[in-house]
mmCIF file of C-alpha atoms in Angstrom:
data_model
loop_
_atom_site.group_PDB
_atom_site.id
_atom_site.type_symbol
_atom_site.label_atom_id
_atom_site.label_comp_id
_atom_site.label_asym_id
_atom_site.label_seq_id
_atom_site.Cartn_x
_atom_site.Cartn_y
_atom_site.Cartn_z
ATOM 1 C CA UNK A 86 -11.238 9.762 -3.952
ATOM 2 C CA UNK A 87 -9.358 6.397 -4.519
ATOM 3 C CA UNK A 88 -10.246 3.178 -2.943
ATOM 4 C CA UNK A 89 -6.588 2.318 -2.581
ATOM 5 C CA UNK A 90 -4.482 3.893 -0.409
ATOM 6 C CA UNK A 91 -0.807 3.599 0.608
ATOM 7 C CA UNK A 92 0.800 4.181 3.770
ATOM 8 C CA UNK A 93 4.751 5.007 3.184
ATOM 9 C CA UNK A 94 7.354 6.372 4.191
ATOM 10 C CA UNK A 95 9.485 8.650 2.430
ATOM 11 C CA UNK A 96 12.942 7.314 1.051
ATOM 12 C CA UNK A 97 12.052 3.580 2.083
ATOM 13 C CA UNK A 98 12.998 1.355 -1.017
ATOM 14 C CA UNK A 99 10.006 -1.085 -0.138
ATOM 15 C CA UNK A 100 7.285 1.753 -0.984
ATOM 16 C CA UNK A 101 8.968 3.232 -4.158
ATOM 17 C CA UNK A 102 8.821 -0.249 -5.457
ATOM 18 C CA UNK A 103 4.979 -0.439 -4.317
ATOM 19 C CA UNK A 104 4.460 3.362 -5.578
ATOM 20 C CA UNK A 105 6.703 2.322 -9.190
ATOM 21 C CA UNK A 106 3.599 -0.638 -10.032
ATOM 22 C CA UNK A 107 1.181 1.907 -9.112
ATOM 23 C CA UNK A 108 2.170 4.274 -11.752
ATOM 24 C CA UNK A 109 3.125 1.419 -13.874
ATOM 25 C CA UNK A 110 -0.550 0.086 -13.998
ATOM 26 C CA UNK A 111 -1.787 3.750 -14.153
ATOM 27 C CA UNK A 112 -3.468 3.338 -10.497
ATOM 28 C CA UNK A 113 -5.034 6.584 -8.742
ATOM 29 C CA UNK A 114 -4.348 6.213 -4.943
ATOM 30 C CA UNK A 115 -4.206 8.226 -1.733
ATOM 31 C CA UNK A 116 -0.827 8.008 0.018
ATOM 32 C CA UNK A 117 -0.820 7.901 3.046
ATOM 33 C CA UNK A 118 2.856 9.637 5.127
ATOM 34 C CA UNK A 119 4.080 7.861 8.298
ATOM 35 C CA UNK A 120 6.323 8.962 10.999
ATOM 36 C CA UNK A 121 9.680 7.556 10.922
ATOM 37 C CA UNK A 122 9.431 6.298 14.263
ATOM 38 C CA UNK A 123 7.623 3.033 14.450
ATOM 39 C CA UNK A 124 6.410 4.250 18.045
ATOM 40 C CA UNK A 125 4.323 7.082 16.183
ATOM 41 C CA UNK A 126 2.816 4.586 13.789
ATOM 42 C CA UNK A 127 -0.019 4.455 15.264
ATOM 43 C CA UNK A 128 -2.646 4.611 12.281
ATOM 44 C CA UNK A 129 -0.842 2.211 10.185
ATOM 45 C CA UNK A 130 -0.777 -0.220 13.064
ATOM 46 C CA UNK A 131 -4.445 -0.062 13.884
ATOM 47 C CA UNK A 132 -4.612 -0.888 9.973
ATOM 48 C CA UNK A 133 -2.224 -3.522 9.757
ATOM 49 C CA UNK A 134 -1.541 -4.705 12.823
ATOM 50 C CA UNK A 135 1.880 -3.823 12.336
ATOM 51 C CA UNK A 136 3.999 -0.734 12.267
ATOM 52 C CA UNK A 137 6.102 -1.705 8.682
ATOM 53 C CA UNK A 138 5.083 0.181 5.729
ATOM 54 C CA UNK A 139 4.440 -0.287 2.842
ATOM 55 C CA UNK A 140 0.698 -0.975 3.505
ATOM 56 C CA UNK A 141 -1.771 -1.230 1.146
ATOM 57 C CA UNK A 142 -5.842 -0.884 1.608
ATOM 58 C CA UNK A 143 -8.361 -1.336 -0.901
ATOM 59 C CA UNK A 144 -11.866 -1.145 0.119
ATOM 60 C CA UNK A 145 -13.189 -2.256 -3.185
ATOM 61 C CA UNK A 146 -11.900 -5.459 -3.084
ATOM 62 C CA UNK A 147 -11.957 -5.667 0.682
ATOM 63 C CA UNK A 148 -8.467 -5.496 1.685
ATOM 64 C CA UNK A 149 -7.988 -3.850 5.093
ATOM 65 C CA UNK A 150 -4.072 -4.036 5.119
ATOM 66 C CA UNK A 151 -1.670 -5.445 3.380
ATOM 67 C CA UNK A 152 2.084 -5.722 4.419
ATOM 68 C CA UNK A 153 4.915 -6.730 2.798
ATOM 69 C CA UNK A 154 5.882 -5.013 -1.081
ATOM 70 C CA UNK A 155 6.059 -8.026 -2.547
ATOM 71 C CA UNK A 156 2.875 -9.282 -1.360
ATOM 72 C CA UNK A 157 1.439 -5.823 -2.608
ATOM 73 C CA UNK A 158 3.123 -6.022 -6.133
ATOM 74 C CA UNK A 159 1.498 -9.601 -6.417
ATOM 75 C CA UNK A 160 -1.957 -8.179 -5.722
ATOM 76 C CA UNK A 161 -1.682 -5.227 -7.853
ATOM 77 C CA UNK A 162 -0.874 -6.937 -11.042
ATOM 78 C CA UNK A 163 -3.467 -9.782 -10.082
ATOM 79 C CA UNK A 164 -6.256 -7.578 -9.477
ATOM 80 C CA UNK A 165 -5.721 -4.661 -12.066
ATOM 81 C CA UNK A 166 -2.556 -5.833 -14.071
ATOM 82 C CA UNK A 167 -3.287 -6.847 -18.170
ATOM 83 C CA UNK A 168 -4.570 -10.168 -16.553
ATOM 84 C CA UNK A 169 -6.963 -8.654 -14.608
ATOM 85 C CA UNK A 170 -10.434 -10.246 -14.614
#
């Protein structure tokens, strides 16, 4: 099993662009689906804190729940792009 997993939603722009760097660095993850209603979001939100996807978690390097795809992108090639320690 991966240590990073990714809570999406089908069709939203925000995780293909998350889910694109993932296959782009060659990353194994779990994905994680969420309901389209942000009332049923109830996993991601005990995550996160919030009910927006995409969110990222990655035990390894002890984050719990990352928002934002941008934020994620940033991380991903930080932590296991060519630059990667």
């Amino acid at each position: 099993m991966s240590d990073l997993v990714l809570y999406e939603l089908e069709g939203c722009p925000y995780c293909a662009k998350v889910t694109n760097k993932l296959a782009e660095l060659g990353l194994e993850y779990e994905s994680i689906a969420v309901p389209g209603s942000h009332a049923d979001r109830t996993e991601v939100e005990e995550v996160s804190g919030q009910t927006g996807v995409p969110v990222l978690v990655d035990e390894e390097h002890g984050v719990e729940g990352m928002p934002e795809s941008d934020d994620i992108v940033a991380y991903l090639e930080e932590t296991y792009g060519d630059g990667a320690a």
